[in-house]
Coordinates of C-alpha atoms in Angstrom, one line a residue:
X1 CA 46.4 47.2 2.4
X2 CA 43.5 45.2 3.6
X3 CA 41.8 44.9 6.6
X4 CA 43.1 43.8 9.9
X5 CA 44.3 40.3 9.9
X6 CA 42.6 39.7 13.6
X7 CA 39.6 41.1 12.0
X8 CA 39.2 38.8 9.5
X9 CA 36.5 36.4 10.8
X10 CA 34.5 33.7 9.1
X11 CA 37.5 33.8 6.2
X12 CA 39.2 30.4 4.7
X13 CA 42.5 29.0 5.8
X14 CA 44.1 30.6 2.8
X15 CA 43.0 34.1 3.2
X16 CA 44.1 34.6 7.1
X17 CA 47.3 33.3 5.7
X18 CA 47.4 35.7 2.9
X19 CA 46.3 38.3 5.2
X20 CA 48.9 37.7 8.0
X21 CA 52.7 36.9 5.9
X22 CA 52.6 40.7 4.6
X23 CA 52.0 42.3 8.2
X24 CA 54.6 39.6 9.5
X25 CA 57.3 41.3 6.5
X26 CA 55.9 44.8 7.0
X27 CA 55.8 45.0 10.9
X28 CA 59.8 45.0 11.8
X29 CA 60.5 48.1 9.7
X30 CA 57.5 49.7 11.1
X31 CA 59.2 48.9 14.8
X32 CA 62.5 50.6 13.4
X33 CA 60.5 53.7 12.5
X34 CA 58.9 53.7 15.8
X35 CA 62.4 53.0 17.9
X36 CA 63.8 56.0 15.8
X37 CA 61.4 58.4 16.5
X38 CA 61.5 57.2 20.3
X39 CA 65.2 57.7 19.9
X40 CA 65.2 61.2 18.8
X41 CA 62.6 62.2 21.3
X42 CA 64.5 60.3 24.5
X43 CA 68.1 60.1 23.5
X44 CA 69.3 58.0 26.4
X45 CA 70.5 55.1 24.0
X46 CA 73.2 54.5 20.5
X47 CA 71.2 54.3 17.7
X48 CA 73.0 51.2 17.1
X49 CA 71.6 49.8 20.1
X50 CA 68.3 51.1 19.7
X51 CA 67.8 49.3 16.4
X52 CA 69.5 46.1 17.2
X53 CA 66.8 46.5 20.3
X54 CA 64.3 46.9 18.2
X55 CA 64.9 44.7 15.1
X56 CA 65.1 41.6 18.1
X57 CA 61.9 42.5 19.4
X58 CA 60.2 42.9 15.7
X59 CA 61.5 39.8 14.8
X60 CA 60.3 37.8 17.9
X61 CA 56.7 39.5 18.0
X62 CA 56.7 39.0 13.7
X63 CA 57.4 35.4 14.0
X64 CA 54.4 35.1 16.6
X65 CA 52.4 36.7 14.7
X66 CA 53.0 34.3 12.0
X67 CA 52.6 31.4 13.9
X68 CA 49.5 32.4 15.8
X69 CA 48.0 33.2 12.4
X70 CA 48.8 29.8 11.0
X71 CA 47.3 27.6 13.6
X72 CA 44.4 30.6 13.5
X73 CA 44.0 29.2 9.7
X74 CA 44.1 25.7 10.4
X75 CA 41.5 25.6 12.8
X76 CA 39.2 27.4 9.7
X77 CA 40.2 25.2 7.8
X78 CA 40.0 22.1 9.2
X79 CA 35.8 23.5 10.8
X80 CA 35.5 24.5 7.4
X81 CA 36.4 21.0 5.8
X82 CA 33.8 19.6 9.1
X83 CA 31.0 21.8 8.0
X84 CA 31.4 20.7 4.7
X85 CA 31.8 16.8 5.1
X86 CA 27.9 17.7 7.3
X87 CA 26.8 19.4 4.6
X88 CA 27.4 16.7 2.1
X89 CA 25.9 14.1 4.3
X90 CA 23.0 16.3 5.0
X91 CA 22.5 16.4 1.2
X92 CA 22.9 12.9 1.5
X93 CA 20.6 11.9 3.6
X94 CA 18.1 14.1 2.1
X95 CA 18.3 13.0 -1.0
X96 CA 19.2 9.3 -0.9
X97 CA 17.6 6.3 0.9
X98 CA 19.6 4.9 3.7
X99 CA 19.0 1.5 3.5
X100 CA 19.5 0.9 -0.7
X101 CA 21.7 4.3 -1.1
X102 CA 19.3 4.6 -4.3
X103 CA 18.0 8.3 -4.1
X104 CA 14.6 9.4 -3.1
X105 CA 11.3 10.6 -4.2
X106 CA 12.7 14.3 -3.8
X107 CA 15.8 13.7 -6.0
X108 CA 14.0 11.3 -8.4
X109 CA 11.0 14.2 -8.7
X110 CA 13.7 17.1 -9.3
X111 CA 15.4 15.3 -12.1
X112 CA 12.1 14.6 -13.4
X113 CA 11.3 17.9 -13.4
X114 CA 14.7 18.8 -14.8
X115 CA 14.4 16.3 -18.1
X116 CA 10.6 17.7 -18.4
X117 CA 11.9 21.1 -19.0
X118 CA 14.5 20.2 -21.5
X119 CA 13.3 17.4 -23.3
X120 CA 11.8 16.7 -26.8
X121 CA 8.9 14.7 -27.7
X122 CA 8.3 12.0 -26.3
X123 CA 12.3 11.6 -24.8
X124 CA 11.4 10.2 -21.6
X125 CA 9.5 8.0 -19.2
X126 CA 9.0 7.4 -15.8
X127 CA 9.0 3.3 -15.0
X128 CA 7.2 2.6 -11.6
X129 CA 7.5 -1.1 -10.0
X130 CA 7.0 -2.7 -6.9
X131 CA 7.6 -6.1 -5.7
X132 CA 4.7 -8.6 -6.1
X133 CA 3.4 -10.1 -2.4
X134 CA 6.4 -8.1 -0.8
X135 CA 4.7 -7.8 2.6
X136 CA 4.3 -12.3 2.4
X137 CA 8.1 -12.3 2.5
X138 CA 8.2 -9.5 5.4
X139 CA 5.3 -11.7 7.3
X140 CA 6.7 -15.0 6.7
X141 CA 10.7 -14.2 7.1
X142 CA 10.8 -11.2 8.8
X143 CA 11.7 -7.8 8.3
X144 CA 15.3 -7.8 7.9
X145 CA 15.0 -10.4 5.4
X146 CA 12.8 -7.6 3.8
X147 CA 15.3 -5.2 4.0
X148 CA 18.0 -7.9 2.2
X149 CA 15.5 -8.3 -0.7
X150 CA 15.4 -4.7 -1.1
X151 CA 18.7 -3.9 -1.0
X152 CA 19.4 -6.7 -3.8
X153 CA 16.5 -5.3 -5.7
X154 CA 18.5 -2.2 -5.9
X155 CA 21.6 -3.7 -6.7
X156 CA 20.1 -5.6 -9.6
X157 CA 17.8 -2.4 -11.0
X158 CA 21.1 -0.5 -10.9
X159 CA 22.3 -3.1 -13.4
X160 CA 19.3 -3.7 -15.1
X161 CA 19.3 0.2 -16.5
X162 CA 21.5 2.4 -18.6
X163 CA 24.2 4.5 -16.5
X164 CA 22.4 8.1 -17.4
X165 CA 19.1 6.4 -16.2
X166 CA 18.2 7.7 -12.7
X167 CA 16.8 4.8 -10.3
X168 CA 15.0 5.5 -6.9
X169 CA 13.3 3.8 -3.9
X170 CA 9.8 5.8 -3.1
X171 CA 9.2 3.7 -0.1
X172 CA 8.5 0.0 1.0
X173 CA 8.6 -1.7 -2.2
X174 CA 8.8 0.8 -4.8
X175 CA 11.0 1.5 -7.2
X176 CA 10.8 4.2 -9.9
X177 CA 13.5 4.8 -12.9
X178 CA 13.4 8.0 -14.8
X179 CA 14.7 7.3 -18.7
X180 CA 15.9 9.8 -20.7
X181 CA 16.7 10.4 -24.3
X182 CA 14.5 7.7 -25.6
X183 CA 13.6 7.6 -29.1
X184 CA 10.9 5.6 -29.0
X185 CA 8.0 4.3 -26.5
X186 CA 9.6 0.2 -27.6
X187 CA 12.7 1.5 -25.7
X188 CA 11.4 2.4 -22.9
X189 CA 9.4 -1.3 -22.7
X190 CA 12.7 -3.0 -23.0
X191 CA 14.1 -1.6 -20.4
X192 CA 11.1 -2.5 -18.3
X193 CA 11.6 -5.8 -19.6
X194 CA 15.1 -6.2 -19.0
X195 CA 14.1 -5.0 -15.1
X196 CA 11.8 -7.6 -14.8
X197 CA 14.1 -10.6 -16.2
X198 CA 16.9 -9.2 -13.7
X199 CA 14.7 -9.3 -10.7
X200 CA 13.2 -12.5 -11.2
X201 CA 15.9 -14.7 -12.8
X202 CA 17.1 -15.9 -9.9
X203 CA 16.4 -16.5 -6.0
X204 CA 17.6 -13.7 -3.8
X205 CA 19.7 -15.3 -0.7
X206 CA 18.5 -13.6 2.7
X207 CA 20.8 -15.3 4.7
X208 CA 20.8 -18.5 7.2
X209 CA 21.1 -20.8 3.5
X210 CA 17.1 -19.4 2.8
X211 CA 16.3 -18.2 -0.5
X212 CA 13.2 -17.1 -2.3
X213 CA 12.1 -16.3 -5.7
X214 CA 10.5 -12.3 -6.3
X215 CA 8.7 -11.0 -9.2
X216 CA 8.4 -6.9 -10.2
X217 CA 5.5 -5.4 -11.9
X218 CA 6.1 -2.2 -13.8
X219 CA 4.2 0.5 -15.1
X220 CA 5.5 2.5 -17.8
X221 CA 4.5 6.1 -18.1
X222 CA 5.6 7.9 -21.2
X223 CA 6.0 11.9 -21.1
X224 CA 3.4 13.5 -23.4
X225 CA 3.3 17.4 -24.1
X226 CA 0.9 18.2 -21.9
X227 CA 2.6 16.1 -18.9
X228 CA 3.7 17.4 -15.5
X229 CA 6.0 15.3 -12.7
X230 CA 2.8 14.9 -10.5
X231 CA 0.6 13.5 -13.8
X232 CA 3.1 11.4 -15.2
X233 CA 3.5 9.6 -12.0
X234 CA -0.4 9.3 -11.7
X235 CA -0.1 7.3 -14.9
X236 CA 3.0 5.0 -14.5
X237 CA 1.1 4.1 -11.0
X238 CA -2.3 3.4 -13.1
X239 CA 0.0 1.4 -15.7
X240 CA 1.5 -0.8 -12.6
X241 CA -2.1 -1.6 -11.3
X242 CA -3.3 -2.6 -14.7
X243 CA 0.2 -5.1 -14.5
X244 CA -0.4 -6.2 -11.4
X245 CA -3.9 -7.3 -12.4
X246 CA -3.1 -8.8 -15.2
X247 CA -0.7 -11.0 -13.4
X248 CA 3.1 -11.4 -11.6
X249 CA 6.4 -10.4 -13.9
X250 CA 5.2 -8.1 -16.2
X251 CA 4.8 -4.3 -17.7
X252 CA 2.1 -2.1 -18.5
X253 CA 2.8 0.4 -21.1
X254 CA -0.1 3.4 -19.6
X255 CA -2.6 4.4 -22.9
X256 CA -5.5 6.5 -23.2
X257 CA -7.4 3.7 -22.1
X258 CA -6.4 3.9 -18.1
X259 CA -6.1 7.8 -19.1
X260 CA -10.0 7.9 -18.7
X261 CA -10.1 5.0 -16.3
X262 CA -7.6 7.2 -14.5
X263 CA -9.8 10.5 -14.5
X264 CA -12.9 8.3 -13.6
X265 CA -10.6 6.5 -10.5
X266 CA -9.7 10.0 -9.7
X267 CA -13.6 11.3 -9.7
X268 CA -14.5 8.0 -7.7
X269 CA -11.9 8.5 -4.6
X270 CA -13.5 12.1 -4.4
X271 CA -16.8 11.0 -4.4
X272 CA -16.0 8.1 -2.2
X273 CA -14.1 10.6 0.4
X274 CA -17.6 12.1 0.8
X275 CA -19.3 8.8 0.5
X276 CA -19.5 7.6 4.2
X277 CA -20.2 11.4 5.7
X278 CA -22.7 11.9 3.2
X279 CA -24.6 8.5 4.1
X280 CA -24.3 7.3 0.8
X281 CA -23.5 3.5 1.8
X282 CA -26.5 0.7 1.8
X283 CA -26.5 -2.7 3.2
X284 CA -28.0 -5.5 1.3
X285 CA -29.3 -8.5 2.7
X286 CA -29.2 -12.2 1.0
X287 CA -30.6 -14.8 3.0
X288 CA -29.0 -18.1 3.9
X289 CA -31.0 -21.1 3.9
X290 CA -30.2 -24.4 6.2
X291 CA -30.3 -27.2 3.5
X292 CA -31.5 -29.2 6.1
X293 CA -35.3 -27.6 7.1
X294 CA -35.3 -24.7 4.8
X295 CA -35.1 -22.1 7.3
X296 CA -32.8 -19.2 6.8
X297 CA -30.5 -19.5 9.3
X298 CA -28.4 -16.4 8.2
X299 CA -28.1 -13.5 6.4
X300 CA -24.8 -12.4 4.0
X301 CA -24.8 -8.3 4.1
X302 CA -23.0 -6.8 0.6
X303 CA -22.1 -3.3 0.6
X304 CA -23.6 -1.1 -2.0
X305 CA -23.5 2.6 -2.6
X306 CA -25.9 5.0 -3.9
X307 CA -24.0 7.1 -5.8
X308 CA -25.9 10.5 -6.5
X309 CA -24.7 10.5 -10.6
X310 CA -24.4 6.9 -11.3
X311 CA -27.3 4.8 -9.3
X312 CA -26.7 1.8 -6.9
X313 CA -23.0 0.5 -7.6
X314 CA -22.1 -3.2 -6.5
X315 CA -18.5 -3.4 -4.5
X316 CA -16.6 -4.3 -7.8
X317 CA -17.2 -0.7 -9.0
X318 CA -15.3 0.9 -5.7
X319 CA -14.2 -1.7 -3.4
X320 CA -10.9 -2.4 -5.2
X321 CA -9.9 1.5 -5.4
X322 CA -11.4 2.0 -1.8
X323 CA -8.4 -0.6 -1.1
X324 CA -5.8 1.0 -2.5
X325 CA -6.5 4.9 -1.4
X326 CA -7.5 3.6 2.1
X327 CA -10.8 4.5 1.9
X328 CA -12.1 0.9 2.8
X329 CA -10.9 1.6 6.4
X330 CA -13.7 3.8 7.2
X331 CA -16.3 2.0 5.0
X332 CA -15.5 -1.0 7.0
X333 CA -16.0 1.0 10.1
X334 CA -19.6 2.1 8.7
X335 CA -20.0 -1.7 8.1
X336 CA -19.5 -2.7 11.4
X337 CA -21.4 0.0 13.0
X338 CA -24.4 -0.6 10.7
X339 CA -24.1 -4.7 11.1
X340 CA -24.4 -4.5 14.9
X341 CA -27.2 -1.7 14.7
X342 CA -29.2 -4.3 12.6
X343 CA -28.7 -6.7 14.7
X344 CA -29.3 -5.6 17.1
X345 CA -32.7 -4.3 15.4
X346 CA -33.6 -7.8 14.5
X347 CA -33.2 -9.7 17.7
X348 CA -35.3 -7.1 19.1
X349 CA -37.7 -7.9 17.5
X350 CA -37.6 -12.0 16.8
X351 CA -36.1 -12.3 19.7
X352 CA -32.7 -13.5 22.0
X353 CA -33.2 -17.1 21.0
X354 CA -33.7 -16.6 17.1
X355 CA -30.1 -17.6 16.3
X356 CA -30.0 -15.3 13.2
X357 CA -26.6 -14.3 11.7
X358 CA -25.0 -12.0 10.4
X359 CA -22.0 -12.1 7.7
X360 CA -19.8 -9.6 6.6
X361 CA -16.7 -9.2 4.5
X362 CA -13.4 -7.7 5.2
X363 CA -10.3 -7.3 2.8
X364 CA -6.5 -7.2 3.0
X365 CA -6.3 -3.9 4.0
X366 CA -8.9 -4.3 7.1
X367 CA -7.4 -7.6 8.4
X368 CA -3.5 -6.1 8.3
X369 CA -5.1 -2.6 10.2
X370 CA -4.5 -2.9 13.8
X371 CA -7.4 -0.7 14.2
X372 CA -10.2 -3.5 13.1
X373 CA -10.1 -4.6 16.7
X374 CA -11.1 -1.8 18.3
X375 CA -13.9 -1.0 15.6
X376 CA -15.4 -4.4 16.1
X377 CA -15.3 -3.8 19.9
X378 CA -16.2 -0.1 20.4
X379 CA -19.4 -0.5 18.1
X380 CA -20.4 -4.4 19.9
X381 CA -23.8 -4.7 21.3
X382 CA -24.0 -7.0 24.4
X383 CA -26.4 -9.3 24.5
X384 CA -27.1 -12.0 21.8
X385 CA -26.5 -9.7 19.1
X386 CA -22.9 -9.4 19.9
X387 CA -22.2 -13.0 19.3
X388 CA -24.6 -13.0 16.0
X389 CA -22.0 -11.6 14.1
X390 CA -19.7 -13.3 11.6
X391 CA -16.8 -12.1 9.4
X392 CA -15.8 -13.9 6.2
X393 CA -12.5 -13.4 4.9
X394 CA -11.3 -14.9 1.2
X395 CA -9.1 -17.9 1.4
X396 CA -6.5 -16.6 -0.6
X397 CA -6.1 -13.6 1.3
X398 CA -6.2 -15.8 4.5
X399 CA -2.8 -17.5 2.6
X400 CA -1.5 -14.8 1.6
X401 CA -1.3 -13.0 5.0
X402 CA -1.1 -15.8 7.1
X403 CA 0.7 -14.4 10.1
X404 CA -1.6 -11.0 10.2
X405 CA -4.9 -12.8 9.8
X406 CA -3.9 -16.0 12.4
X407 CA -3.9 -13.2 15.3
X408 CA -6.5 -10.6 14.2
X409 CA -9.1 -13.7 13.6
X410 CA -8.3 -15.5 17.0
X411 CA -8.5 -12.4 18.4
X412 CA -11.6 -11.5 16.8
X413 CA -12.9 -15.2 18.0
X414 CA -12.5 -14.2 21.3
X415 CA -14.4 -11.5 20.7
X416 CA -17.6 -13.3 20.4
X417 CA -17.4 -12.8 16.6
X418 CA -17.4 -15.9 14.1
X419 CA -15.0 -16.6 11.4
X420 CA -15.5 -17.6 7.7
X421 CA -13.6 -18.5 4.5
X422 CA -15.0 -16.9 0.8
X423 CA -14.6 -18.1 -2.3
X424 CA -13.1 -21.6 -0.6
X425 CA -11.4 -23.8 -3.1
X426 CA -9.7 -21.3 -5.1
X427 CA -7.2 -21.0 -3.0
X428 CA -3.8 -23.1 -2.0
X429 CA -4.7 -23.3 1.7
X430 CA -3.9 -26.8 3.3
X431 CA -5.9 -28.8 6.0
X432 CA -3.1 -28.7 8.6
X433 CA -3.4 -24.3 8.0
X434 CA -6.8 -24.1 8.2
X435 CA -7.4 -26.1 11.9
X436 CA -5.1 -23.6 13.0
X437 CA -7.7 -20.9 12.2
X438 CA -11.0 -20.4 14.4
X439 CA -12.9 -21.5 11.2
X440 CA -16.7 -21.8 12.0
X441 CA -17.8 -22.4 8.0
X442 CA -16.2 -22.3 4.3
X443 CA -17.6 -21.6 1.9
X444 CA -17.5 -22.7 -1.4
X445 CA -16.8 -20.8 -4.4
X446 CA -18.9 -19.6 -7.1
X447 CA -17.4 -20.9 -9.9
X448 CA -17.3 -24.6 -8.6
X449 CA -21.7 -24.2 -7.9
X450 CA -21.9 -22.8 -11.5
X451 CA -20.6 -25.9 -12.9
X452 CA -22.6 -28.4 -11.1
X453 CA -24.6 -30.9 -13.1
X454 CA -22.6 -29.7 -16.6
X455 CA -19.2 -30.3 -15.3
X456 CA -18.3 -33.8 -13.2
X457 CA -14.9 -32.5 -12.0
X458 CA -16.9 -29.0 -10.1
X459 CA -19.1 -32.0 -8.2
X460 CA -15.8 -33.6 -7.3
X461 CA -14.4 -30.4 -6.1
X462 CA -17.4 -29.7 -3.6
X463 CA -17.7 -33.3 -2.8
X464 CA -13.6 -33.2 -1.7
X465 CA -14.8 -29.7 0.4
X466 CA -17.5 -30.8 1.9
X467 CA -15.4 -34.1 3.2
X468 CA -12.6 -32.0 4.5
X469 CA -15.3 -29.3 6.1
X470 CA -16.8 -32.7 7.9
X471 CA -13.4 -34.1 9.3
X472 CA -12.5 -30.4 10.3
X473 CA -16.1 -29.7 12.3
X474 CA -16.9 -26.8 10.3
X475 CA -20.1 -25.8 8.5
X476 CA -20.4 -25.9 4.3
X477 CA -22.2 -23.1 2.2
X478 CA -22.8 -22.7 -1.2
X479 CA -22.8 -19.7 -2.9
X480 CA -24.3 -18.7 -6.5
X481 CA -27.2 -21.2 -6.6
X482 CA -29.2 -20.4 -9.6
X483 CA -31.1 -23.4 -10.5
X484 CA -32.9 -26.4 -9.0
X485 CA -30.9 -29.0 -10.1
X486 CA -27.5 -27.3 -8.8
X487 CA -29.5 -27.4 -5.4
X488 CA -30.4 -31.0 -6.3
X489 CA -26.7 -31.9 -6.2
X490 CA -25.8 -29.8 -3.2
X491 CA -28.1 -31.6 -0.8
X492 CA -27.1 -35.0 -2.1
X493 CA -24.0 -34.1 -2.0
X494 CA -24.3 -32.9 2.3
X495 CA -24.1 -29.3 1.8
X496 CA -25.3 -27.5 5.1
X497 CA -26.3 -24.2 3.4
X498 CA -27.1 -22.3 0.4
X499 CA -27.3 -18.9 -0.9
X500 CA -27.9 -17.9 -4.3
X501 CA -30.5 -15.8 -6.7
X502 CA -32.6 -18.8 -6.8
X503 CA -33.1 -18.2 -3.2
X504 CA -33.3 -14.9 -2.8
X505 CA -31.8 -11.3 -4.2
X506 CA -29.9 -9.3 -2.3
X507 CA -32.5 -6.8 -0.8
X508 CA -32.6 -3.4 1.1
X509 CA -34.1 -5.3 4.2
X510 CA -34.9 -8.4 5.5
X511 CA -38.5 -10.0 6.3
X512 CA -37.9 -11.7 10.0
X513 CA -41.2 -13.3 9.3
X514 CA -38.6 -16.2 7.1
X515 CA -37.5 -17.2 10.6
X516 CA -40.5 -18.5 11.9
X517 CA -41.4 -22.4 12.0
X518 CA -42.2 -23.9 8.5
X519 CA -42.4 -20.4 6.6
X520 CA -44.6 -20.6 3.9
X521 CA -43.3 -17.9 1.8
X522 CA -39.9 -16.2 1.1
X523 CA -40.3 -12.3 0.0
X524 CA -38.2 -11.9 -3.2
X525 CA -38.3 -8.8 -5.5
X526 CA -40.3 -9.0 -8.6
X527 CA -39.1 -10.6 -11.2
X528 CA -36.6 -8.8 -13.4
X529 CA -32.9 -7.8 -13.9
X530 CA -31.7 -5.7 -11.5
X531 CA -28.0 -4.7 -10.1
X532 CA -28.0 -7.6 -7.8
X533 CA -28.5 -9.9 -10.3
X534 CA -30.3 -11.7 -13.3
X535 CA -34.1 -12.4 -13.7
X536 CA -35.0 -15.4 -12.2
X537 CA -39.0 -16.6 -12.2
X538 CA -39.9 -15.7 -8.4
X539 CA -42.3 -18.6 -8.9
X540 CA -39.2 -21.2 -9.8
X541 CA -37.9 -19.6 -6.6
X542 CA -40.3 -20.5 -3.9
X543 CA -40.8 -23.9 -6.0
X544 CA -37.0 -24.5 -5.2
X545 CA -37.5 -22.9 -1.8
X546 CA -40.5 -25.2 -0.9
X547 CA -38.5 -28.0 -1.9
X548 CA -36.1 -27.5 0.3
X549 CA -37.9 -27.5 3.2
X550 CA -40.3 -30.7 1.9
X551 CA -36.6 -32.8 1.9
X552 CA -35.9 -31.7 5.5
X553 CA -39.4 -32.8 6.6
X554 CA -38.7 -35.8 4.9

């Protein structure tokens, strides 16, 4: 017989009762065999009462037995069913995300690993998407209309895929769908396809009678023999960027193409990770001149880096993937540091009253970083330097982030530290947005200066600017000036300010001596390309420089 049944702990329902019916059955004979015995030892009783004695009493006892066994099982079974409703949530919960009920990163990596080990050639891919300007809607609705796009997202990627497809939220705004049993790489692009068209086909209600319009992009990450789960999601996230750059609503199939430009990004957040410790960031410093009198007025400070392999590197070789990684929060915080020091340097020397400034730039990830704040005030001189400093900030990122950049830049105002709009004109930005905004100048883009005497629409442009700048009380500069007659235009026109390789490179430091009445001279590198732009005769330089300052004379 087996054990004990009151010794049979930890067991199912099913067992105690298995364990308990035969001892019930068994137990009343064994209580005749023990009254007999007593019987023959004692004597005092019949043997016909003895065993009616003894078969009541066996009876009784049996039937408790029974019944305390059974309510013994129940209570297993009904902890057992308890643990195991836990377990399953736990399981649950680990593997699935709570708001969309999609799984997670951990389930969506297992499987991936799963279908790596089994597949053919080429049978799967790994589609990575997130939502384009996701964090507008979460700024301009709020967050639980966030969370209501997101969970319709799900609902319609769900849809959009095949039933043995596997689809999973990673996080914020991305998405990620594992496709197996492809047999060919056009398969997998139609599914992205058909992703894309299911997302953005129609508004997504998020409640109160509000609705707005959302666009994917997706990169598309084929599995190669050589591929591993972390690799092949290094690609389909190199695939998205290359979508997201090359506009809203699209797919990126990955290629060896971004496979170098993948290695090299890789190589260039290590090196940029020892970048700032290592002191391998420069300031350069382009000077501003006042329209007016000539005079520099300011100075524009563009990050460069000195890379030990690769030379001096202008921001478009690293700022973007500094963005992305992070990395451009503690480059910004060298900025900053190095900005004031300079500064502070420079109205040492000119002195308090020299009115010299100095502008930086910050990006998206800066302004939305709660810690840009206390960077700005824990590295702020007092004294005139702290107010010489001015931040410029693009106006389409000022759009874009509206609510995050109409506190940090008040804020920032208050500070002592002056505001101004990049690349002004490119944007959608309204008059009514911008006075909200502690705007002291804009300035104007680029592309409108470059097209000035060839192009009579770019002269209308910066003619409309430089009208809404005047009825706002706000200051005008130019940026890109390469020739005298786009100068020319800009004074006729009531430009306040200039900057450009006509009037000066970018250089590793600044000659103060520019700020003293009627300068004679501006000290510009020799003539020759360089990485901070095109040859330009230093004599059609100062020419243009001179005449500057003979107009404001004038």
């Amino acid at each position: 017989m087996k054990s004990w049944p009151w010794r049979a702990r930890a067991r199912s329902g099913d067992e105690i009762r298995g364990r308990i019916l035969p001892w019930a059955l068994v137990s009343p004979f064994v209580a005749v065999g023990v009254a007999a015995l007593l019987h023959r030892l004692v004597g005092d009783l019949s043997p016909l009462a003895v065993l009616l004695y003894t078969l009541a009493g066996s009876a009784v006892s049996s039937l408790l037995l029974v019944v305390l066994g059974f309510q013994a099982a129940s209570r297993v079974d009904s902890a057992a069913s308890t643990h195991r409703v836990e377990l399953e949530r736990a399981q649950q919960q680990a593997l699935h995300d709570p708001l969309t009920d999609l799984g997670n990163r951990q389930l969506f990596t297992d499987r991936l690993e799963h279908a790596l080990s089994r597949r053919s050639a080429d049978a799967c891919a790994v589609l990575y998407l997130d939502l384009d300007n996701f964090k507008g809607i979460n700024d301009s609705h709020g967050h639980a209309a966030g969370d209501a796009v997101l969970v319709e997202v799900a609902h319609r990627l769900t849809a959009a895929v095949r039933p043995e497809d596997t689809v999973a939220r990673f996080g914020g705004d991305e998405f990620a769908v594992l496709c197996e049993d492809l047999s060919e790489e056009f398969n997998a692009s139609q599914i992205a396809e058909r992703v894309v068209t299911s997302i953005a086909h129609r508004p997504i209600d998020i409640g109160s009678g509000r609705v707005i319009n959302v666009t994917p992009s997706v990169g598309i990450a084929l599995a190669r023999e050589e591929a591993d789960v972390s690799k092949l999601l290094r690609r389909a996230d190199a695939a998205l960027y290359r979508a997201k750059e090359g506009g809203k609503a699209r797919s990126e199939v990955f290629d060896e193409r971004m496979q170098a430009q993948a290695v090299d990004a890789l190589q260039t957040t290590d090196d940029l990770s020892r970048a700032v410790a290592e002191g391998q960031f420069r300031l350069h410093y382009q000077p501003i001149v006042d329209l007016r009198d000539g005079r520099v007025r300011g100075v524009e400070a563009l990050l460069r880096w000195q890379h030990p392999r690769r030379g001096l590197l202008t921001p478009e070789a690293f700022v973007p993937l500094a963005e992305r990684t992070g990395l451009i929060l503690d480059i910004g915080r060298w900025v900053f540091t190095e900005a004031w020091r300079t500064l502070e340097t420079w109205y040492a020397e000119a002195g308090p009253d020299c009115g010299l400034t100095l502008s930086v730039n910050i990006s998206a990830r800066q302004l939305a970083n709660g810690e840009l704040l206390d960077v700005v005030a824990d590295t702020q001189p007092a004294g005139p330097a702290g107010n010489a400093l001015l931040v410029e900030v693009t106006e389409e990122l000022l759009v874009a982030d509206a609510r995050a950049g109409f506190s940090t830049l008040h804020a920032l105002a208050m500070m002592g530290v002056r505001v101004g709009v990049d690349d002004f004109g490119r944007g959608i930005s309204s008059l009514a947005h911008l006075q909200t905004m502690p705007i002291d100048h804009v300035k104007v883009d680029r592309s409108f200066v470059a097209g000035l005497g060839r192009h009579a629409q770019d002269e209308a442009v910066v003619a409309g600017i430089v009208g809404m700048a005047r009825s706002m009380g706000v200051g005008v500069v130019a940026e890109g000036v390469e020739n005298a007659e786009q100068l020319d235009i800009l004074r006729r026109l009531g430009c306040d300010s200039a900057q450009g390789y006509l009037l000066g490179f970018p250089a590793p430091t600044f000659d103060l001596d520019l700020l003293g009445p009627r300068p004679t001279r501006l000290v510009l590198p020799a003539d020759g390309p360089g990485v901070d732009g095109p040859a330009t005769p230093a004599a059609a330089r100062r020419s243009a420089v001179e005449e500057v300052r003979a107009a404001g004379a004038r």
